[in-house]
mmCIF file of C-alpha atoms in Angstrom:
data_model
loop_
_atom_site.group_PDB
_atom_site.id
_atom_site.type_symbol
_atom_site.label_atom_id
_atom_site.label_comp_id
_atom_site.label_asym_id
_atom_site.label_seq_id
_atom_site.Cartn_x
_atom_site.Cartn_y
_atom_site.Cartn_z
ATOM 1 C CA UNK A 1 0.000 0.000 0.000
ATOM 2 C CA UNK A 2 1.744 3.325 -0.728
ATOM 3 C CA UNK A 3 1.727 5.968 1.772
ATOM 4 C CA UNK A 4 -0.454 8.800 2.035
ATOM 5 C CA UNK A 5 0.523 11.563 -0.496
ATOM 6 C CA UNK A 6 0.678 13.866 2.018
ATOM 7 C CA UNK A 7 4.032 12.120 3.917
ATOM 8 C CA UNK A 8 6.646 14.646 3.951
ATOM 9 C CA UNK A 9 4.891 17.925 3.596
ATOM 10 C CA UNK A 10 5.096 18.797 7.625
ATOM 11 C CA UNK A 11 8.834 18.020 7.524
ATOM 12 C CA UNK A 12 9.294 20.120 5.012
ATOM 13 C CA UNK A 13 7.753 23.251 6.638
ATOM 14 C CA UNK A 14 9.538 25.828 8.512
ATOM 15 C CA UNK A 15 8.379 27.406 11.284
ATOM 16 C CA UNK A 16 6.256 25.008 12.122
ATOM 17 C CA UNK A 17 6.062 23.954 16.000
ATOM 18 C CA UNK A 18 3.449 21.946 16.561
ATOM 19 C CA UNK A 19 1.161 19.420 13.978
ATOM 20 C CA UNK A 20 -2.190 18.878 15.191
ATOM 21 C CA UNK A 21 -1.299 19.139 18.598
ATOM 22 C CA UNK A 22 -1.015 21.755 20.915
ATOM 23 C CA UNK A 23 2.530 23.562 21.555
ATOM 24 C CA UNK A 24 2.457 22.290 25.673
ATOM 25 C CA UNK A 25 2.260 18.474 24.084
ATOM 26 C CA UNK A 26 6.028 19.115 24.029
ATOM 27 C CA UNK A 27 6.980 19.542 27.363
ATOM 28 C CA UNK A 28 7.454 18.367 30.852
ATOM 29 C CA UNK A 29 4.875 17.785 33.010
ATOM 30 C CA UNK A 30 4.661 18.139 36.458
ATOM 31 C CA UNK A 31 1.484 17.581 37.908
ATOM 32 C CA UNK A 32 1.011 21.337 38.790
ATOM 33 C CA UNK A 33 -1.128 24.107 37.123
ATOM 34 C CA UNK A 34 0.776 24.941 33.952
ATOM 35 C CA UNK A 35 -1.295 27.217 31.921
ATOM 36 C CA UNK A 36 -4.943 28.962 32.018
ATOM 37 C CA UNK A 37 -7.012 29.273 29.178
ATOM 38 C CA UNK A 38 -9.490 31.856 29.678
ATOM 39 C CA UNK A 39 -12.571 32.046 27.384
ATOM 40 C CA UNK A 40 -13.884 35.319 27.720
ATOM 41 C CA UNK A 41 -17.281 35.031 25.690
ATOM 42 C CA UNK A 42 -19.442 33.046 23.722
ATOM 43 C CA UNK A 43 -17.398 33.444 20.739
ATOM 44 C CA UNK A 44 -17.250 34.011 17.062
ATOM 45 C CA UNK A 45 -15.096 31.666 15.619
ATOM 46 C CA UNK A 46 -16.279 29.399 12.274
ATOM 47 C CA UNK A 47 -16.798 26.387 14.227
ATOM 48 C CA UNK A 48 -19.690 25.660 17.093
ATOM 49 C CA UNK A 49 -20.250 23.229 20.162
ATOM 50 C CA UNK A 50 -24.011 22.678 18.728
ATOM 51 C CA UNK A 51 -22.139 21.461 14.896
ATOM 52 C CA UNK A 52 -19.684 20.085 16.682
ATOM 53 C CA UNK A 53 -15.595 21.445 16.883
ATOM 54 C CA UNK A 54 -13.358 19.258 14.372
ATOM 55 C CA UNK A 55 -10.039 21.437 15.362
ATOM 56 C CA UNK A 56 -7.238 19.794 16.747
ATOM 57 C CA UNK A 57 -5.892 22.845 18.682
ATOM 58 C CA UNK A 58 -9.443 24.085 18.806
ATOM 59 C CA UNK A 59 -8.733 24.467 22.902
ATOM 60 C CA UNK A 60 -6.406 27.938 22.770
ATOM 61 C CA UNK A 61 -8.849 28.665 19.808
ATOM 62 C CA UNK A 62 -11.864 31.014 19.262
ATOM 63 C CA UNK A 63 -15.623 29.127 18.422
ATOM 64 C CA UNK A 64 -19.074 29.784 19.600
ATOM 65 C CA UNK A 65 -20.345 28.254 22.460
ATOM 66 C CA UNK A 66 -23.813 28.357 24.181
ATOM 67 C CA UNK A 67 -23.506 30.435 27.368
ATOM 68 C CA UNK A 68 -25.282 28.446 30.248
ATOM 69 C CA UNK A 69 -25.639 31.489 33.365
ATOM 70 C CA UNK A 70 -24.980 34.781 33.896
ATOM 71 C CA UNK A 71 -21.211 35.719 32.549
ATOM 72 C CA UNK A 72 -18.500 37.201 35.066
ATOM 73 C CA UNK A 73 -18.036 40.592 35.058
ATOM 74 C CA UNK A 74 -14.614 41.757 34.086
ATOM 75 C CA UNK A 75 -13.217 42.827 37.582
ATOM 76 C CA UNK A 76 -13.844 38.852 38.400
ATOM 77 C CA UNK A 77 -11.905 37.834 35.630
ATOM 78 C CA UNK A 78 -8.747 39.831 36.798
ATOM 79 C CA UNK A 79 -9.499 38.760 39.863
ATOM 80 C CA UNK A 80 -8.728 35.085 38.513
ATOM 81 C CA UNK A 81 -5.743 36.313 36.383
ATOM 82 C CA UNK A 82 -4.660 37.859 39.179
ATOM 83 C CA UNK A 83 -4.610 35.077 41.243
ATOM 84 C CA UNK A 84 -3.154 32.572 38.041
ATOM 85 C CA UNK A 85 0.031 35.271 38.193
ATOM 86 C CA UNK A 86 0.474 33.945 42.307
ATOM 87 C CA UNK A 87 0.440 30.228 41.711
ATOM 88 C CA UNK A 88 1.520 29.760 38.560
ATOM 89 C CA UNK A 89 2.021 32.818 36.187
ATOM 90 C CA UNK A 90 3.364 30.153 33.533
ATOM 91 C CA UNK A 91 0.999 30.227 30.321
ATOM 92 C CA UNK A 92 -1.981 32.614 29.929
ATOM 93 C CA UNK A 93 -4.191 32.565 26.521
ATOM 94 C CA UNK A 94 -7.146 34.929 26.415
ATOM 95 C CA UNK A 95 -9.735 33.792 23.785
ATOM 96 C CA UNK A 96 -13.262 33.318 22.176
ATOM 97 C CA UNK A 97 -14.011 37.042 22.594
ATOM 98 C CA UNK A 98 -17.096 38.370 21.847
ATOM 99 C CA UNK A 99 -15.808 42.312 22.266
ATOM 100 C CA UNK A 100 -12.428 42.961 21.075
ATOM 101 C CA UNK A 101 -12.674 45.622 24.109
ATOM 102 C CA UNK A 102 -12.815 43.232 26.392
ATOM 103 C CA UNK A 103 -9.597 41.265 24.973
ATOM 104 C CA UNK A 104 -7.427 44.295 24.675
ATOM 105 C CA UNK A 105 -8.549 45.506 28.029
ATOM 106 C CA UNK A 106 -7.619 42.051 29.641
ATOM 107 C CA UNK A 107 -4.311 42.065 27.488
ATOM 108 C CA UNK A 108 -3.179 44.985 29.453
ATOM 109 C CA UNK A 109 -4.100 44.012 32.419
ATOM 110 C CA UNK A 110 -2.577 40.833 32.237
ATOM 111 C CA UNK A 111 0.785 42.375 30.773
ATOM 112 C CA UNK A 112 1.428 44.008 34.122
ATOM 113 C CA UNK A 113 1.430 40.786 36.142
ATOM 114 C CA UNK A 114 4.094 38.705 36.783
ATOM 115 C CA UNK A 115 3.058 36.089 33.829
ATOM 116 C CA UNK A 116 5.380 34.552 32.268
ATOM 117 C CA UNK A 117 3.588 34.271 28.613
ATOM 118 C CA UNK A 118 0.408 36.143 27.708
ATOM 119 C CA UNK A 119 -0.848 35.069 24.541
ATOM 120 C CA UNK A 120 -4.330 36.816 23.254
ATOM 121 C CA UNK A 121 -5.706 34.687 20.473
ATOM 122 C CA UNK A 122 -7.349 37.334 17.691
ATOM 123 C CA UNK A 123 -9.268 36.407 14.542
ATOM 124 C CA UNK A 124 -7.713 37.528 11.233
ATOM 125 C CA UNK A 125 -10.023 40.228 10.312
ATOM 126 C CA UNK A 126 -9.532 41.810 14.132
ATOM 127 C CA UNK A 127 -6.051 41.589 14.338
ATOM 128 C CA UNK A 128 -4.944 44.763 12.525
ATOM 129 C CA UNK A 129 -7.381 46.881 14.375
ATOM 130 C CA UNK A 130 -6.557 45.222 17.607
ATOM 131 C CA UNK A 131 -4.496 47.493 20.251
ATOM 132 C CA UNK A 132 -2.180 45.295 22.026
ATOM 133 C CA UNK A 133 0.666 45.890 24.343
ATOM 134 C CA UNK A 134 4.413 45.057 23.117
ATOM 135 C CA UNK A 135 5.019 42.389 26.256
ATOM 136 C CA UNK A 136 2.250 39.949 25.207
ATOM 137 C CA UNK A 137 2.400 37.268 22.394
ATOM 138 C CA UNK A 138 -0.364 37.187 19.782
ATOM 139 C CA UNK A 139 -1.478 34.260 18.026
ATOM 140 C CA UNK A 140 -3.123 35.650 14.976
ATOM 141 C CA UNK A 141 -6.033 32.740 14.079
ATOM 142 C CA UNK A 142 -7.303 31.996 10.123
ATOM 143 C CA UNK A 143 -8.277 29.834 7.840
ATOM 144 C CA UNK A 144 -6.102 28.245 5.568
ATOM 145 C CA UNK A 145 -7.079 29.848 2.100
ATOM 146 C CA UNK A 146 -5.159 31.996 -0.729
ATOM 147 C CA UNK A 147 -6.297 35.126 0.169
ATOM 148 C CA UNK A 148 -6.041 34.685 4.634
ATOM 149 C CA UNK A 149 -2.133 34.122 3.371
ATOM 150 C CA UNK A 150 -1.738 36.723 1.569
ATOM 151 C CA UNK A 151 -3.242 38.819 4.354
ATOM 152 C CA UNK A 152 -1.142 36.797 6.749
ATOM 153 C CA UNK A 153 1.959 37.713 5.160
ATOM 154 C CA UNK A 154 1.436 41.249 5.445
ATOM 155 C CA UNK A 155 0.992 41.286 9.582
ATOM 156 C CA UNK A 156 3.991 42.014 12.074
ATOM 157 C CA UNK A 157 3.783 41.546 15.767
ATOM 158 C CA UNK A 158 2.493 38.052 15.484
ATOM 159 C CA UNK A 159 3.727 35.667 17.646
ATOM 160 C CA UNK A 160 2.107 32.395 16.456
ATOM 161 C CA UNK A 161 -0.173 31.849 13.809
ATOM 162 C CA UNK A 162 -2.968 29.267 14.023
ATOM 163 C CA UNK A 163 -3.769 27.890 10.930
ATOM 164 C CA UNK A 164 -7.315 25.821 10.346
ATOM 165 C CA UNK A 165 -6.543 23.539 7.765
ATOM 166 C CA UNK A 166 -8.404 20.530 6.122
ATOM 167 C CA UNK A 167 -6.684 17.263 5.428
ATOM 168 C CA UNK A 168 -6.644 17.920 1.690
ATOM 169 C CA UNK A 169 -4.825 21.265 2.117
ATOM 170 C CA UNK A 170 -1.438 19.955 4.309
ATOM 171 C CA UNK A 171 0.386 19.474 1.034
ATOM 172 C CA UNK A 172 0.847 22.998 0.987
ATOM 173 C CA UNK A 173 2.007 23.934 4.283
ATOM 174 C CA UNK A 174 5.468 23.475 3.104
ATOM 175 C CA UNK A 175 4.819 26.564 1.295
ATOM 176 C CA UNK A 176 3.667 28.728 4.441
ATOM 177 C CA UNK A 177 5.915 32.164 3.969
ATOM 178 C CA UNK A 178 5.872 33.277 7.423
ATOM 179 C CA UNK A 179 8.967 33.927 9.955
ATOM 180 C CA UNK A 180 6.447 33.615 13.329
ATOM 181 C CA UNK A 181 5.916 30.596 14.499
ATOM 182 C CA UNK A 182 2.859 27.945 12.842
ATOM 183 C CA UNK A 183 0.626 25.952 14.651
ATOM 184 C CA UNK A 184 -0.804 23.536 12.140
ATOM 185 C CA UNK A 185 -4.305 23.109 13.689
ATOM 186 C CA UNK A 186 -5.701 20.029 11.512
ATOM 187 C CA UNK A 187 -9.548 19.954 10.436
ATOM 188 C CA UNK A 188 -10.519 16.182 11.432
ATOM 189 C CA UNK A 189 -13.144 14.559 9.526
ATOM 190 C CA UNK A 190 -15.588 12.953 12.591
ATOM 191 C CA UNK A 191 -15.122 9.599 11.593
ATOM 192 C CA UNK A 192 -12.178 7.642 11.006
ATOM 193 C CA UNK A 193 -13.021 6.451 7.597
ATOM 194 C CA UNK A 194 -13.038 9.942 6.257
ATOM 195 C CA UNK A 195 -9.909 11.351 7.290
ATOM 196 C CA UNK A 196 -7.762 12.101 4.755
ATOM 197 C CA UNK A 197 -4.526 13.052 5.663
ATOM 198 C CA UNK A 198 -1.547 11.148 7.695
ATOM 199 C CA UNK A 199 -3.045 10.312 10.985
ATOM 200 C CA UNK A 200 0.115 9.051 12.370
ATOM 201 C CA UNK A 201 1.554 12.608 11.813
ATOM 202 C CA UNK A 202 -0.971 13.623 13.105
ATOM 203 C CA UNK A 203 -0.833 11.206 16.682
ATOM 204 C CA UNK A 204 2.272 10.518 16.957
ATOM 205 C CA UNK A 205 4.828 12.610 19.756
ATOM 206 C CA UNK A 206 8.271 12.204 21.106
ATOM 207 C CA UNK A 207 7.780 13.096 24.681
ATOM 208 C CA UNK A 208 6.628 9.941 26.866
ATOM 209 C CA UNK A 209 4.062 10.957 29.391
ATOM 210 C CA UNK A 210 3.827 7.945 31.241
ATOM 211 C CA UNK A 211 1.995 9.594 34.928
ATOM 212 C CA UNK A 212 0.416 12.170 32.797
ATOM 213 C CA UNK A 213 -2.494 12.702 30.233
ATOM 214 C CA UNK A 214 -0.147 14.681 27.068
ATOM 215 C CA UNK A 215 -2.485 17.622 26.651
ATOM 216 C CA UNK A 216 -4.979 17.724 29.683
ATOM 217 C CA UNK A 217 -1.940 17.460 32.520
ATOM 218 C CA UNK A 218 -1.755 21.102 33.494
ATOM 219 C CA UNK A 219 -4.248 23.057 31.714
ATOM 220 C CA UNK A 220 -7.121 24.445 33.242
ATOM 221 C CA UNK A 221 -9.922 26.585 31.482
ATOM 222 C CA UNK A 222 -12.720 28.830 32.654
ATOM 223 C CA UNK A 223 -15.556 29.674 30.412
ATOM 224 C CA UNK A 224 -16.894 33.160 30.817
ATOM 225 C CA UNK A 225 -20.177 32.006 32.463
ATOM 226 C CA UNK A 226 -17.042 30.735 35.055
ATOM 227 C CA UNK A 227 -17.150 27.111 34.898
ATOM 228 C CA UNK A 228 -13.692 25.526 35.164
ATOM 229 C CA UNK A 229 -13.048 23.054 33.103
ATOM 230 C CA UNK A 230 -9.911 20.312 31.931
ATOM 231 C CA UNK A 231 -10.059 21.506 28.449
ATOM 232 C CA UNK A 232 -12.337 24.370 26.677
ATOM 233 C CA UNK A 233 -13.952 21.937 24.470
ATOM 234 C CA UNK A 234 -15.504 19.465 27.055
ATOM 235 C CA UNK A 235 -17.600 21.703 27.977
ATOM 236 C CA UNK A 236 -19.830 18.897 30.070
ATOM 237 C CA UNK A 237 -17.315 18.000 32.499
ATOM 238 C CA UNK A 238 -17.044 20.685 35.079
ATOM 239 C CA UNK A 239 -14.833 20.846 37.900
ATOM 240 C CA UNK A 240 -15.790 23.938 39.620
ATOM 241 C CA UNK A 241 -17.349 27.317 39.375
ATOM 242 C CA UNK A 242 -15.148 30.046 39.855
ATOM 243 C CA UNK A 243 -17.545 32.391 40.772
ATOM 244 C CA UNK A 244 -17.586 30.982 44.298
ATOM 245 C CA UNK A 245 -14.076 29.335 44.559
ATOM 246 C CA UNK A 246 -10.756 30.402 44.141
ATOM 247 C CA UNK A 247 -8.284 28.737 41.389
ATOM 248 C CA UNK A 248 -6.446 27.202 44.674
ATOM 249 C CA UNK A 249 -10.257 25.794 45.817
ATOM 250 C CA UNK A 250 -10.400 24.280 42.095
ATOM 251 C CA UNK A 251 -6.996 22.892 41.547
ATOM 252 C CA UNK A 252 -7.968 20.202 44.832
ATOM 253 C CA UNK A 253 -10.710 19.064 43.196
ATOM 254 C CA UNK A 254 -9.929 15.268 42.604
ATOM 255 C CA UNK A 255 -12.164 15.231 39.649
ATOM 256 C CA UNK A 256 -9.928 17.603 37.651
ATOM 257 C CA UNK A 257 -6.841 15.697 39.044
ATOM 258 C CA UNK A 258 -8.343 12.697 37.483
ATOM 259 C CA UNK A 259 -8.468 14.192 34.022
ATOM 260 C CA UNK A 260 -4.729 15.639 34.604
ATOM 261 C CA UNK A 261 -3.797 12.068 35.211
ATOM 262 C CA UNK A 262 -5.591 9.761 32.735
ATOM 263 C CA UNK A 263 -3.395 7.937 30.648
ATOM 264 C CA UNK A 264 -3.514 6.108 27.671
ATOM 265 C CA UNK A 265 -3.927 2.703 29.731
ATOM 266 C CA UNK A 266 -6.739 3.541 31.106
ATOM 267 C CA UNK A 267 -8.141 3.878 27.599
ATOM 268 C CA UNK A 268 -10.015 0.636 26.127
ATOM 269 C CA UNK A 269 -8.256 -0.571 22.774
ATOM 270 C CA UNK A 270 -4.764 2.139 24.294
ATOM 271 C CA UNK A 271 -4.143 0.616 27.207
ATOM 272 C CA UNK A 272 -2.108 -2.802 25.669
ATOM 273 C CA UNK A 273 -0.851 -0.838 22.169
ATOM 274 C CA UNK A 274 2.889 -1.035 22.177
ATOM 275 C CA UNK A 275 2.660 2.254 20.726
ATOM 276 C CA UNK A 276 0.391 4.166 23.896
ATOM 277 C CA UNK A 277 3.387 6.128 25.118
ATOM 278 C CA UNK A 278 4.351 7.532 21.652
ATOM 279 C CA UNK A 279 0.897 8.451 20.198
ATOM 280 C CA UNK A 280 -1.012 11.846 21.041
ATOM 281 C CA UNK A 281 -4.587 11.386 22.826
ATOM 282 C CA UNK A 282 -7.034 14.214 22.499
ATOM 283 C CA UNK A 283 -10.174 13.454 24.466
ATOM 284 C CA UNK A 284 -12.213 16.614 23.148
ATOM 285 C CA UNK A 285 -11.753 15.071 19.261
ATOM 286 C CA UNK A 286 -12.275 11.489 20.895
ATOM 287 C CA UNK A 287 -15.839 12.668 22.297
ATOM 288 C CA UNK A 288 -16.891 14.646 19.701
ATOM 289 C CA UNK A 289 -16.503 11.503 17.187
ATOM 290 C CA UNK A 290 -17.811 8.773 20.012
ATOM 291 C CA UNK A 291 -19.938 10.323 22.377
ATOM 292 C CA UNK A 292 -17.392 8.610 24.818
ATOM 293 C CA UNK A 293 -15.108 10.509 27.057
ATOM 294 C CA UNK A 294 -12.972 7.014 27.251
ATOM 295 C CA UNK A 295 -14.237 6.760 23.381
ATOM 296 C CA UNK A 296 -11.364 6.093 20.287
ATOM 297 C CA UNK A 297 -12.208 6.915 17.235
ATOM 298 C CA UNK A 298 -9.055 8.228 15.568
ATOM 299 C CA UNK A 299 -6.575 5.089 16.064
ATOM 300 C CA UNK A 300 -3.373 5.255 13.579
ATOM 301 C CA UNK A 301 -3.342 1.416 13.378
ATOM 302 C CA UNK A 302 -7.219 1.248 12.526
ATOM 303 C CA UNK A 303 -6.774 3.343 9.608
ATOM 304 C CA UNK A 304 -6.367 1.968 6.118
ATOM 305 C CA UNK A 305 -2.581 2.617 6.140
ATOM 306 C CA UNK A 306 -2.245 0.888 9.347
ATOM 307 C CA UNK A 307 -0.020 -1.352 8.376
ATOM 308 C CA UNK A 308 2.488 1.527 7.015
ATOM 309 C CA UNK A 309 1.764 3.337 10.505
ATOM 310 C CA UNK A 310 2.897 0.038 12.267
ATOM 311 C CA UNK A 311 5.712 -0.037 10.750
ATOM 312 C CA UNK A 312 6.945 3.870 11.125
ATOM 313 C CA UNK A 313 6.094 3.416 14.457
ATOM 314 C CA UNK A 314 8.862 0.285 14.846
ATOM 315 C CA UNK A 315 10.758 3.106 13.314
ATOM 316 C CA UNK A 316 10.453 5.729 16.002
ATOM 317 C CA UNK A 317 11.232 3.064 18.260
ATOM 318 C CA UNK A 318 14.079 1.942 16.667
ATOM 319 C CA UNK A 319 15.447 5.575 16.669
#
């Protein structure tokens, strides 16, 4: 069977620092708060939680989403910031804004704490109007088309740019003409027989995470409404309300601890692949596709090139 035409095209891209993953999949974990992602409306962005949210970085994204009670009022959200800045002050990323007001307001703000990265996520068509301080780090979000990298081109200040992009478009990315760094944020299909693109690329990771889950270990997100959550996008598994508790109140809870912790094994059909430790797991994608949070619907070796993933991944191993 010969391998998907799309093989090569990531490793020939520059710039790029993550593939369908998010940037933190990368690093050490240590059990401890490592970033906040704080969602400060019901959103914008192309994609919904009624449709369902195909984006692989879709978390540090903006979409719409159905606000459920009364939002927070700004001088709470600092209040939360604030506090992020005492315990951690590692990663913050500001997103799905409904008022680019509110975004640049919260920028500031969040510019004069002792926070190690701020990173306010703006749409495309925002971005040159937005008014942002110099000490922050934007990730400018789009659309992979013609015309969005044209526009794309044209932009300075960017930090990041996250780039939507079907399965059909990858072959491209090689081409991407931008000096910032690229965050390939893959369009999956919602069911394994349609995807159409390299899923092992996709999956696969070189940093073991044996104690910890790869993407949910660390991250915590509040909507605006002021649920806290594991990840933005499971929106039905909340582990506190931070309109009554304090980020040190939520980071005990055992149920979030749970999520920071769940590892491949526990997964049905993960737990006795060889391959667990080396392949990416992200539950929001999983759930959206099964209905499951435990679900799998996007396995490498289920695929029709499984056989050619099988034997890449003896490859990785071998290396």
């Amino acid at each position: 069977m010969e391998a998907n035409s799309n093989d090569g095209a990531f490793n020939m891209a520059q710039h790029i620092i993550t593939f369908a993953k998010p940037p933190w999949v990368k690093r050490e974990h240590t059990g401890k708060l490592e970033r906040l992602i704080m969602q400060l409306g019901s959103g914008k962005g192309e994609f919904s939680e009624v449709e369902g949210i195909p984006r692989s970085i879709g978390c540090i994204g903006n979409n719409r989403f159905i606000l459920r009670d009364t939002p927070m009022e700004p001088r709470r959200i600092k209040e939360i910031i604030r506090e992020f800045s005492l315990i951690s002050g590692k990663d913050l990323y500001l997103t799905n804004y409904d008022d680019l007001s509110l975004l640049e307001e919260l920028s500031r703000f969040s510019a004069t704490l002792p926070i190690e990265n701020v990173y306010p996520v703006v749409r495309l068509e925002d971005f040159e109007r937005a008014d942002l301080p110099s000490n922050v780090k934007p990730i400018v979000e789009a659309r992979y088309s013609s015309e969005n990298i044209k526009k794309l081109q044209n932009i300075e200040d960017a930090h990041a740019v996250l780039l939507m992009i079907k399965g059909s478009e990858i072959k491209n990315i090689k081409d991407l003409p931008f000096s910032c760094e690229i965050y390939i944020d893959v369009l999956f299909p919602g069911s394994l027989k349609r995807v159409d693109f390299d899923l092992m690329e996709a999956k696969r990771t070189f940093k073991v995470h044996n104690n910890f889950h790869p993407c949910l270990s660390g991250t915590l997100a509040i909507t605006r409404e002021g649920f806290a959550l594991p990840c933005p996008l499971l929106r039905k598994f909340i582990v506190g309300n931070a309109k009554e508790l304090s980020l040190k109140e939520i980071l005990r809870k055992r149920r979030l601890k749970r999520f920071w912790k769940l590892g491949k094994k526990e997964i049905e059909g993960c737990k006795l692949c060889p391959f667990n430790s080396t392949c990416h797991d992200c539950r929001a994608l999983e759930y959206y596709a099964s209905g499951d949070i435990m679900g799998l619907e996007y396995c490498p070796l289920d695929h029709p090139l499984g056989y050619n993933v099988q034997k890449s991944f003896m490859l990785w191993k071998i290396k």
